[in-house]
Every structure is written in C-alpha cells, then in structure tokens.
mmCIF file of C-alpha atoms in Angstrom:
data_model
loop_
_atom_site.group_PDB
_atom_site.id
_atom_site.type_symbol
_atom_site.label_atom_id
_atom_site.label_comp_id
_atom_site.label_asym_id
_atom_site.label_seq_id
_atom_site.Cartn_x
_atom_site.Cartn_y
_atom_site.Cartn_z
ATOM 1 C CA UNK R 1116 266.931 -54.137 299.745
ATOM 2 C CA UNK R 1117 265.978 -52.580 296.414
ATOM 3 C CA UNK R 1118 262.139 -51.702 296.360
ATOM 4 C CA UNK R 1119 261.718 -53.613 292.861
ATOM 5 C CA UNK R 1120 262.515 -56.578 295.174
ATOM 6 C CA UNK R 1121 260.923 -56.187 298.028
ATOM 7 C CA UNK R 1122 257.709 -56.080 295.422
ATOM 8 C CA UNK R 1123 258.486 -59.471 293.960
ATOM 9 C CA UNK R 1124 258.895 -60.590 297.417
ATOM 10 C CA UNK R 1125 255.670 -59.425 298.611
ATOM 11 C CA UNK R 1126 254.286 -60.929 295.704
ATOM 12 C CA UNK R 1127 255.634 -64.301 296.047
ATOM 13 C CA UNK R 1128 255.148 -64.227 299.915
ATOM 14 C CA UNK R 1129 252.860 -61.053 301.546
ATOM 15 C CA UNK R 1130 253.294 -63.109 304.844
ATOM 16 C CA UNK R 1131 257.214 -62.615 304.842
ATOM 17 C CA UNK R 1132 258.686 -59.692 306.979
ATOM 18 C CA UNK R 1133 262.377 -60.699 306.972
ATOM 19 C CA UNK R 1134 263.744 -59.995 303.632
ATOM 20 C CA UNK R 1135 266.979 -61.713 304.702
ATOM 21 C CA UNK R 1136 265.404 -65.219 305.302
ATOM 22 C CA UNK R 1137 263.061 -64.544 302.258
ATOM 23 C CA UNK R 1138 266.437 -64.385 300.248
ATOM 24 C CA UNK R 1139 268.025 -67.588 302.104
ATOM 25 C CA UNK R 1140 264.714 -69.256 301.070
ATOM 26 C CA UNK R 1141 265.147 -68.296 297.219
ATOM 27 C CA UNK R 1142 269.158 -69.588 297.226
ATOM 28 C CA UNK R 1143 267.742 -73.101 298.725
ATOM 29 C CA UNK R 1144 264.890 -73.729 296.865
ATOM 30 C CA UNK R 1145 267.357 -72.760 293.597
ATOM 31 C CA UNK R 1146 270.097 -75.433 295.191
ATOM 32 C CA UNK R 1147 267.600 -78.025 295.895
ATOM 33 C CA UNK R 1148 265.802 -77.851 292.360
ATOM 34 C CA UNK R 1149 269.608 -77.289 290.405
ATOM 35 C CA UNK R 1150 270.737 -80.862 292.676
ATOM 36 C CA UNK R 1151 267.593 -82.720 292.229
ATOM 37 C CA UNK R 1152 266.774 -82.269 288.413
ATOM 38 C CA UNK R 1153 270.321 -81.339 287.119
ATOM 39 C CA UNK R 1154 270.792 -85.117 285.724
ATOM 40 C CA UNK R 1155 267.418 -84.710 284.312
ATOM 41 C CA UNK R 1156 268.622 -81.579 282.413
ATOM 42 C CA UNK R 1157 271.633 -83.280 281.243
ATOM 43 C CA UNK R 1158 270.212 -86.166 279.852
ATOM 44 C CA UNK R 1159 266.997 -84.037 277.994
ATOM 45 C CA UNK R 1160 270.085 -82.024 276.419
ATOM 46 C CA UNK R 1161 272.007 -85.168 275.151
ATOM 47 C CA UNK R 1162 268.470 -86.041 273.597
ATOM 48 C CA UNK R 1163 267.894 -82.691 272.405
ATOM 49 C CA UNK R 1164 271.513 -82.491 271.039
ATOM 50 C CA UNK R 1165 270.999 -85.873 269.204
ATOM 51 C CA UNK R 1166 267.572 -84.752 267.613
ATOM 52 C CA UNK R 1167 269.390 -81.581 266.314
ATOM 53 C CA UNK R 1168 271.411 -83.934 264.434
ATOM 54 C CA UNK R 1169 271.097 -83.279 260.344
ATOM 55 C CA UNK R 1170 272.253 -86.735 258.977
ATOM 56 C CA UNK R 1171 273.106 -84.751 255.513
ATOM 57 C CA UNK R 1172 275.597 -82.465 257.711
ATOM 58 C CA UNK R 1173 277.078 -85.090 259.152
ATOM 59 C CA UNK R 1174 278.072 -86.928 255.341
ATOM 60 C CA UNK R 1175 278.873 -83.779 254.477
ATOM 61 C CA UNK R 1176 281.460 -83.186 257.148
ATOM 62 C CA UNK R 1177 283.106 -86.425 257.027
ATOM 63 C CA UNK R 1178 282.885 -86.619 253.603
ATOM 64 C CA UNK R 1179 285.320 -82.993 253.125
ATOM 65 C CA UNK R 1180 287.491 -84.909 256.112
ATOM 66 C CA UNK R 1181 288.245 -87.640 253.945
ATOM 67 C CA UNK R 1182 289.040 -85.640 250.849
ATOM 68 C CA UNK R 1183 291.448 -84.229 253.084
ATOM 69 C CA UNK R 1184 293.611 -86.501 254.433
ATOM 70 C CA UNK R 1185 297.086 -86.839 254.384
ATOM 71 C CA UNK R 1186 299.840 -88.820 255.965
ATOM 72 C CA UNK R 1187 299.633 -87.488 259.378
ATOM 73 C CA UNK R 1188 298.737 -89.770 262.232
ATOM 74 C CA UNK R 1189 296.396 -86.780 263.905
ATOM 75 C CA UNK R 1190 294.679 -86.447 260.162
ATOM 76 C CA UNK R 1191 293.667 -90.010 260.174
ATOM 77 C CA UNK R 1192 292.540 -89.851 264.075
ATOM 78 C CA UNK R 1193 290.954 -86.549 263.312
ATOM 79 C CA UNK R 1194 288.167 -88.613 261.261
ATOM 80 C CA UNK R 1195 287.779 -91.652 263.055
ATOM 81 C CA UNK R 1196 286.790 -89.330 266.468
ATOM 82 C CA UNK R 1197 284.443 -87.401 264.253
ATOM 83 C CA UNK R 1198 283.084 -91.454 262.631
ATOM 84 C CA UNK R 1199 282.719 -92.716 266.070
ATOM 85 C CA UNK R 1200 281.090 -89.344 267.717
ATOM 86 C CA UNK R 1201 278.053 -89.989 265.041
ATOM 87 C CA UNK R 1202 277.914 -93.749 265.340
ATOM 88 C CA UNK R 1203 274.476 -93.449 265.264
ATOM 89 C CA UNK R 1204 274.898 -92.946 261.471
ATOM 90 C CA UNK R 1205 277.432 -95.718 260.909
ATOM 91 C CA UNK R 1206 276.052 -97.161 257.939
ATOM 92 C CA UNK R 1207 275.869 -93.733 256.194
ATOM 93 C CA UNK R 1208 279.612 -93.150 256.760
ATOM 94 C CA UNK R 1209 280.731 -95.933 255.999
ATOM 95 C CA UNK R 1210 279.167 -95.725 252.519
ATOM 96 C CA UNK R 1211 280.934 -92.364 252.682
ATOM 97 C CA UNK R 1212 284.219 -94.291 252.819
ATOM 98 C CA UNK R 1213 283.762 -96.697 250.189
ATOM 99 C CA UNK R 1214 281.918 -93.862 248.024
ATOM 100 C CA UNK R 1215 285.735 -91.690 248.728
ATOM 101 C CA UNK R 1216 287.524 -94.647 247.952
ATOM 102 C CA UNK R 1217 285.789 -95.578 244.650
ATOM 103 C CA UNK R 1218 285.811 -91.263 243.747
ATOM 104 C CA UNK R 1219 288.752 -90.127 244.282
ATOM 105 C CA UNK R 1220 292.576 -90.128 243.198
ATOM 106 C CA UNK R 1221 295.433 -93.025 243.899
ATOM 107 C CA UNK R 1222 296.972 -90.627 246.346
ATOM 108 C CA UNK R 1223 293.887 -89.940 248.583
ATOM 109 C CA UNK R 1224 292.982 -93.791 248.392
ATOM 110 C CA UNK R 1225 296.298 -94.453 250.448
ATOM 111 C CA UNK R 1226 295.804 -92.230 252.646
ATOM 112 C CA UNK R 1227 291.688 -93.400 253.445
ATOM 113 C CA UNK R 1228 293.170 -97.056 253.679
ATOM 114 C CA UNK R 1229 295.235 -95.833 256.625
ATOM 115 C CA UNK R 1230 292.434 -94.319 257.696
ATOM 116 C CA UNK R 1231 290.433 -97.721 258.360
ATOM 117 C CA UNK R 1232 292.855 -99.183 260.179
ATOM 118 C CA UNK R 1233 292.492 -96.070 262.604
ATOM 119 C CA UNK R 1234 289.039 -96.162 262.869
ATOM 120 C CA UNK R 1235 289.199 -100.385 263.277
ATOM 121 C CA UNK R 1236 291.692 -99.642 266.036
ATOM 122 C CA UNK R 1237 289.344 -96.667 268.043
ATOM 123 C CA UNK R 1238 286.348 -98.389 267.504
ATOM 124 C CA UNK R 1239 288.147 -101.548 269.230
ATOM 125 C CA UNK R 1240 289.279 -99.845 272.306
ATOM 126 C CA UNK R 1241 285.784 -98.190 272.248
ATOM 127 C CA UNK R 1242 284.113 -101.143 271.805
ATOM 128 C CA UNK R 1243 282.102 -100.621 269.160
ATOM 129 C CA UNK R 1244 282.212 -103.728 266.458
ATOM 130 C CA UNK R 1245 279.630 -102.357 263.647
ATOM 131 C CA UNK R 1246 282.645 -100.573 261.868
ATOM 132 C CA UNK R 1247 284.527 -103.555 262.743
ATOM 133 C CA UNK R 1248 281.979 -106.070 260.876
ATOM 134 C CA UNK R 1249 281.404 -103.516 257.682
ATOM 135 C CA UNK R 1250 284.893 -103.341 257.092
ATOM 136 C CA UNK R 1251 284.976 -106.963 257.475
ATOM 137 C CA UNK R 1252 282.287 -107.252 254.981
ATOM 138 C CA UNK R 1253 283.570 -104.907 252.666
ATOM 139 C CA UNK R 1254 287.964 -105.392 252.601
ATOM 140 C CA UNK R 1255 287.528 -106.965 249.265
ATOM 141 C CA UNK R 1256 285.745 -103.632 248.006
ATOM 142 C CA UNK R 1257 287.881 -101.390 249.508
ATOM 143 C CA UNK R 1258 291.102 -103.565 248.490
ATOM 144 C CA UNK R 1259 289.411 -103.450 244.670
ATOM 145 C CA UNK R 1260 288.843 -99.426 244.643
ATOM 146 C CA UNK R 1261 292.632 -98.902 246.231
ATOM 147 C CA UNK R 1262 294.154 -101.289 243.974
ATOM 148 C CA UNK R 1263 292.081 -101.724 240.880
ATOM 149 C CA UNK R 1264 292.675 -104.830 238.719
ATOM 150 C CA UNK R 1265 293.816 -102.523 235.567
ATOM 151 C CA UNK R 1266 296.776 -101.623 237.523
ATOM 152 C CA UNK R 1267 296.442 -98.327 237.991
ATOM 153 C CA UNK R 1268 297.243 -98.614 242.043
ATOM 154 C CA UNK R 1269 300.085 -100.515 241.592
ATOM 155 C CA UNK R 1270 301.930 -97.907 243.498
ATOM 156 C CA UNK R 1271 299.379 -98.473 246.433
ATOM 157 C CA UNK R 1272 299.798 -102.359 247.104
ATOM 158 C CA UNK R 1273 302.903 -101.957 249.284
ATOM 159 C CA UNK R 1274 300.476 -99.255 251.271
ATOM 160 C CA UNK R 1275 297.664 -101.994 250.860
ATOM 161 C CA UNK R 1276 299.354 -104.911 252.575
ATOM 162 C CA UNK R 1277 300.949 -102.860 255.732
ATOM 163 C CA UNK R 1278 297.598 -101.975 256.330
ATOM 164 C CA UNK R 1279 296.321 -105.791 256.148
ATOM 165 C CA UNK R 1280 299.066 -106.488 258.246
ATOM 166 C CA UNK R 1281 298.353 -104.079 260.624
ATOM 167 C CA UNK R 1282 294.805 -105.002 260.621
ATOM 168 C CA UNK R 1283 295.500 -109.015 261.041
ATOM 169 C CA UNK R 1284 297.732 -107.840 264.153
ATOM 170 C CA UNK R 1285 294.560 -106.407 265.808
ATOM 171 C CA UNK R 1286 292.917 -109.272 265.029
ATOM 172 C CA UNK R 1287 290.252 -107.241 262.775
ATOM 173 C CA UNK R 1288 291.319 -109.645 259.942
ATOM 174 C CA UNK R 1289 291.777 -113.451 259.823
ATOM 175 C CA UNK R 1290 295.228 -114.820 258.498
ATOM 176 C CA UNK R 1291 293.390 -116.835 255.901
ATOM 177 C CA UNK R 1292 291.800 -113.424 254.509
ATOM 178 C CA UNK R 1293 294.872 -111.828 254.242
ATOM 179 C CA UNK R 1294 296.606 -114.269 252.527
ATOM 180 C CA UNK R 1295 293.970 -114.454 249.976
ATOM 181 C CA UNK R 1296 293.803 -110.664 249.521
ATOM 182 C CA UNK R 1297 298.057 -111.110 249.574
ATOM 183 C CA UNK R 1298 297.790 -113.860 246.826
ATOM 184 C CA UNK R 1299 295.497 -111.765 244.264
ATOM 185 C CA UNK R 1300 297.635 -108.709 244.735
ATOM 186 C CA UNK R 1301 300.210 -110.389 243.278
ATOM 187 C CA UNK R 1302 299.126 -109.966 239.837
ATOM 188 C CA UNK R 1303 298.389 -106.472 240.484
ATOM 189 C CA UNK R 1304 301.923 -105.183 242.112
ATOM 190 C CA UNK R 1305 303.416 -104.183 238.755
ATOM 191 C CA UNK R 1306 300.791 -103.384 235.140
ATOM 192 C CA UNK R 1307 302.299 -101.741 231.924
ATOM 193 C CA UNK R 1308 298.811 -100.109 231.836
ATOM 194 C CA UNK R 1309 299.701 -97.933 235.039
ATOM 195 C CA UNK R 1310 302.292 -96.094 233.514
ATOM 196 C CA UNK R 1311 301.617 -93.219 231.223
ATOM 197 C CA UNK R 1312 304.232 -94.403 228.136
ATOM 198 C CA UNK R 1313 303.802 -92.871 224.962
ATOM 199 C CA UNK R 1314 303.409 -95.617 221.796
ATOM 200 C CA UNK R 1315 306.071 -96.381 220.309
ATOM 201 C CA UNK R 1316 306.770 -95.303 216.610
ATOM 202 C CA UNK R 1317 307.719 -99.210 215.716
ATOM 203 C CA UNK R 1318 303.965 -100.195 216.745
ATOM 204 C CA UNK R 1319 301.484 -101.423 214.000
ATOM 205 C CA UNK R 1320 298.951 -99.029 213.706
ATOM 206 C CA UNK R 1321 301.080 -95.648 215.290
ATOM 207 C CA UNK R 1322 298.118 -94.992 217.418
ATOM 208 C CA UNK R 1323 296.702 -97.097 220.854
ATOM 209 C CA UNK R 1324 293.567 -99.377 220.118
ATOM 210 C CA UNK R 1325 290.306 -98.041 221.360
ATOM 211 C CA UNK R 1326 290.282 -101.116 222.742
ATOM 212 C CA UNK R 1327 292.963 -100.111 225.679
ATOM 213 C CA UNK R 1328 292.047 -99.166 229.254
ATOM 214 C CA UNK R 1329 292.285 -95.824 229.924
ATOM 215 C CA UNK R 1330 295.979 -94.821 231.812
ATOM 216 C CA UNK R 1331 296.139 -93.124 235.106
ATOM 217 C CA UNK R 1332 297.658 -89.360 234.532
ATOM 218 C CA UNK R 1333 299.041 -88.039 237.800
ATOM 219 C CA UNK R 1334 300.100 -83.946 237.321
ATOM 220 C CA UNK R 1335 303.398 -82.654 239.137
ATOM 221 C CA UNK R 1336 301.591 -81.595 242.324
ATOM 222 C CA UNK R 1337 300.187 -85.187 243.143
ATOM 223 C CA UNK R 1338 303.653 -86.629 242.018
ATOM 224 C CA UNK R 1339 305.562 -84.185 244.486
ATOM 225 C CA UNK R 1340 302.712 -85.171 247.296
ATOM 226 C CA UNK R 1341 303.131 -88.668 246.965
ATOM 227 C CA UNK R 1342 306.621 -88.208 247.469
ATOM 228 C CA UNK R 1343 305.994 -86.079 250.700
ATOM 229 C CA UNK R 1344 303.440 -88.520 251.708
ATOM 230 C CA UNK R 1345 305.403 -91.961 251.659
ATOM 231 C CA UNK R 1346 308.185 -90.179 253.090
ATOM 232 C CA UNK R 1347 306.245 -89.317 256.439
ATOM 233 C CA UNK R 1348 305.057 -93.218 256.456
ATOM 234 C CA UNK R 1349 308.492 -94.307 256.090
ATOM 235 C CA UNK R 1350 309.798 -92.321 258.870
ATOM 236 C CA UNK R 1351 306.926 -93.481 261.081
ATOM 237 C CA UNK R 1352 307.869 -96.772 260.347
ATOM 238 C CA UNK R 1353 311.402 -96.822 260.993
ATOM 239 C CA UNK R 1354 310.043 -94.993 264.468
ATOM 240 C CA UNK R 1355 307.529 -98.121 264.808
ATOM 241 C CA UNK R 1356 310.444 -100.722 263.730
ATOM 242 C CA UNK R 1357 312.830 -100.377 266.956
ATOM 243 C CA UNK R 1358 310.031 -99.737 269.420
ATOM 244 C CA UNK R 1359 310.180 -102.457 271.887
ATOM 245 C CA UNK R 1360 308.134 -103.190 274.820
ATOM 246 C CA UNK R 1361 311.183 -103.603 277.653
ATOM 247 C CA UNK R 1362 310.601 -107.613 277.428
ATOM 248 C CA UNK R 1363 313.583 -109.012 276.354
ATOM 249 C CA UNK R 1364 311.886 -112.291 275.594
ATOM 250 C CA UNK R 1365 309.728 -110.134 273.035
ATOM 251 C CA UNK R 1366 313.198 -109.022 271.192
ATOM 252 C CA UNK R 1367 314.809 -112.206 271.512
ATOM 253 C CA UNK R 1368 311.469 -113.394 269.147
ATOM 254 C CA UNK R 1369 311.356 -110.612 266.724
ATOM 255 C CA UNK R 1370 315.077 -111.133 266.362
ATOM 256 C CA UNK R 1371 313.926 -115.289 265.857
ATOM 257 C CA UNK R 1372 311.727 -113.939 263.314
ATOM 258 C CA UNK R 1373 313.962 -112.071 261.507
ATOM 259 C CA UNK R 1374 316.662 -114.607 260.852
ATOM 260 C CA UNK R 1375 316.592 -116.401 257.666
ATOM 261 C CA UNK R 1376 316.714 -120.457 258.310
ATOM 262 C CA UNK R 1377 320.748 -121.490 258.077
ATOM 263 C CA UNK R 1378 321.839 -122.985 254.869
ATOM 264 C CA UNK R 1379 324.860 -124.663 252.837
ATOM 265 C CA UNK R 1380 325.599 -121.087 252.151
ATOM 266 C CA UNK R 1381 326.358 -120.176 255.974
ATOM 267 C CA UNK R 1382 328.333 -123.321 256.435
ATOM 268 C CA UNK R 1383 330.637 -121.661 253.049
ATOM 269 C CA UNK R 1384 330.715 -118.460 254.485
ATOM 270 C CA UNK R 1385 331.928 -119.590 258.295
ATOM 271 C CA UNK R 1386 334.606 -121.741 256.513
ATOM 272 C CA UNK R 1387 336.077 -118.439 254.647
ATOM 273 C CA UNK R 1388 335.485 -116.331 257.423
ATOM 274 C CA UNK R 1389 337.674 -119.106 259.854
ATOM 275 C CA UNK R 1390 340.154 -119.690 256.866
ATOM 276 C CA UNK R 1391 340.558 -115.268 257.115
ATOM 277 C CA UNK R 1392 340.839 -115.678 260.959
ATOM 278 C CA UNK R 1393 343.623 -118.614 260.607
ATOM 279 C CA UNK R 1394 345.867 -116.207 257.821
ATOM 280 C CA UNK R 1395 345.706 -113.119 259.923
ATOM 281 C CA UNK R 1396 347.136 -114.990 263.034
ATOM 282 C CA UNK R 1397 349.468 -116.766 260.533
ATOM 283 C CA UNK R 1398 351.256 -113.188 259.372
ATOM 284 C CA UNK R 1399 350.833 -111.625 262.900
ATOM 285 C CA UNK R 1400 353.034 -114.499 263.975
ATOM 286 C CA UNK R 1401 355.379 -113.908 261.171
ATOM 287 C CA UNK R 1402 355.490 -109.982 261.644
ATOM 288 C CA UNK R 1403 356.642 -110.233 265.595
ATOM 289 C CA UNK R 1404 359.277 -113.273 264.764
ATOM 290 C CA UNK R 1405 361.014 -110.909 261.825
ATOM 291 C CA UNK R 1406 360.716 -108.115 264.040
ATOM 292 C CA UNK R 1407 362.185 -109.543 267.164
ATOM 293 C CA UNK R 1408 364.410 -112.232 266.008
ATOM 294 C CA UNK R 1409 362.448 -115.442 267.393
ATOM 295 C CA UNK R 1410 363.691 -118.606 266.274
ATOM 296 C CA UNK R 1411 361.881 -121.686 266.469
#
C-alpha cells in the first residue's frame, strides 16, 4: 500500500493494522452512503436544476423555435417538447405564441397554427390541461392574427380549418366553436385587399385612397416557401387520408361518410348506364348471328 495512504489511514483510524479490511471498510461505508442518500441527491439536483432556470432564456429559446418553423412534423414536435419541458412557465410561452402569431409573416403563422395542435395533442397524452384551457381561451385570437379580417390570410383559412378540425377530433374544441369560427371565416376565404394589384388607369383619381388598408407584399423567397411548405402538408395528408385502423367497420363508416345522399340525378344516370348495358348486348348478339349464320 502506498505510504501517502497508509497516512490517511492512520489518520482516519490509528487503531487499524490491516490495511486490507481498512480498505473494505472505505468501499462499504461509500456503498451504504451512495444507496441511502442517492434519491436525496437526485431530487436536490432536479431542485437545483429548476432554480437555475432563467425565465428570459427560456422566451428567448422558444421564441427563435417558433420563428423557425416549417412544415415538418419533427419541427412542430421539436417546440412543443421544449413548451412542455418548461411548463412551469406556461403562461409566459404561451404569450410567446400569440406574441409570434400577431409579429410575424402569413407563412410562419401557418406553420405556428400547426404547431398548437401539436402541443394540444402532447400536452393531452401528458396530461397537462393549462395549454389545453389557454388555447381554449384564446382560438378566437389566434384564429384573428392567422386570418386577419382585412384579408390578408386568405391563403391561410384552408390551413386554419384542418387545424380546427383536427383539434375538434381530439376533443380540444367543441363542435359548436368550430362552427362559429367556420361561419366567420367565410367572409374572410377570398378579399381583393389580399392581393397586391396595381390601380387601374380607368380609376377616378389614378392613385389608391389613403383611406385603403395597407396590402400584404410577399417577396419571391416566401412565395417559393409557401409553395414548398403546402406541398409537404399535402403529401402528409394524402399519407393521413388512406390510413386505416384494420377495423373494417371503421372503413365501411368513413366510406358512409363520404357518399353524397342519392338523388333524381343517380336514378338518370343508372337508367343511361342500363340503357348502355342493354345496346352493347343488343350488337354483341347481332355480331355472332352475322358471323355464324344463326337464324331465328
């Protein structure tokens, strides 16, 4: 045994003689204080951890997460883990969302709408209602700053009302609600004042009235993202559209669903489509009789 260590022995214990028991005493009395106090340590760290917190970091973080979305799925998850690891600050993040939605541009406001329903859909299986309830609270807000009334997001209500769809579906939204939201949308789905028309020379005046709302502007880069953007959606929906969950009760009513109630205009078309049956048999009948010489 090294002599530095048969000094801190001594030290510790002059009356021990056997440095190999001295040792076997060290590695227990290390075991039995690591077994006895370790859930101690873990739970002072988790505090520790949580007082280390800066609440201005946090907003911060989420906050550049949100400016950065896109149409990916693992974008939009990426956020809501990062929302529901700081729970604690709930409130402030979600004033983070609606401050994003209200800031930035029509393209990014699609993309935080999908968001929510992520984060509604985590925070369900997680338990956690608070983000539940705000958005709750707040869908009229966040439908308002995605689709403003000047019509400037007219390109975002078909974006708008999958998401209240979705959201209805997992029960986050009442039908009622979304019928309301569907109902004023209405008037918002197509605005002259969202396109960015020059005048025409026949107008009185040959110059806009001050009195206009200003027209959204979007550059060739956000046109050519947009286009990327709803193209990923698209294909994710198609992929979402013939996933089926092995019941074939469950396709037999989607399939229900999907059928249009049968009208005076089905009746027409079976009539034509029996009359087309009856003429083909007709000249089949007439082709093999020529052919073969069958009399009647």
């Amino acid at each position: 045994m090294p002599e530095k260590f048969l000094q801190i022995k001594l030290w510790l214990c002059p009356t021990a003689s056997n440095p190999t028991s001295f040792c076997q005493f060290l590695t227990l009395t290390a075991l039995t204080f690591t077994a006895t106090d370790l859930p101690t340590l873990k739970k002072a760290k988790k505090s520790e951890d949580k007082m280390m917190i800066d609440p201005f970091e946090v907003r911060m973080r989420f906050t550049t997460q949100l400016q950065h979305l896109s149409a990916a799925v693992t974008s939009s998850q990426k956020a809501a883990h990062y929302a529901l690891k700081y729970r604690d600050l709930d409130e402030d993040l979600h004033s983070c969302i609606l401050e994003q939605l209200e800031r930035n541009n029509m393209n990014n406001r699609a993309n935080i709408m999908y968001f929510i329903e992520h984060l509604c859909e985590m925070a369900l299986k997680e338990n956690y209602l608070p983000y539940v309830r705000m958005m709750q609270r707040d869908i009229l807000r966040v439908v308002d700053s995605v689709v403003p009334p000047d019509g400037t997001g007219a390109a975002n209500v078909k974006h708008v009302r999958h998401v209240l769809k979705g959201l209805q579906v997992k029960e986050v939204l009442s039908a009622e609600t979304v019928a309301d939201i569907d109902a004023a949308l209405k008037d918002r789905d197509s605005h002259p004042s969202h396109l960015d028309l020059e005048q025409d020379e026949g107008t009185q005046g040959g110059s806009r009235s001050k009195s206009e709302k200003p027209q959204l502007r979007l550059d060739k880069k956000q046109i050519e993202q947009r286009i990327e953007e709803d193209r990923e959606r698209n294909k994710r929906q198609r992929e979402s559209m013939w996933a089926m969950t092995g019941n074939d009760r469950d396709e037999y009513n989607q399939m229900w669903e999907e059928l249009s109630p049968t009208g005076e205009d089905d009746f027409i078309r079976s009539r034509e489509e029996a009359l087309e049956r009856a003429e083909c048999v007709r000249k089949h009948e007439e082709f093999y009789k020529n052919q073969y010489g069958i009399m009647e």
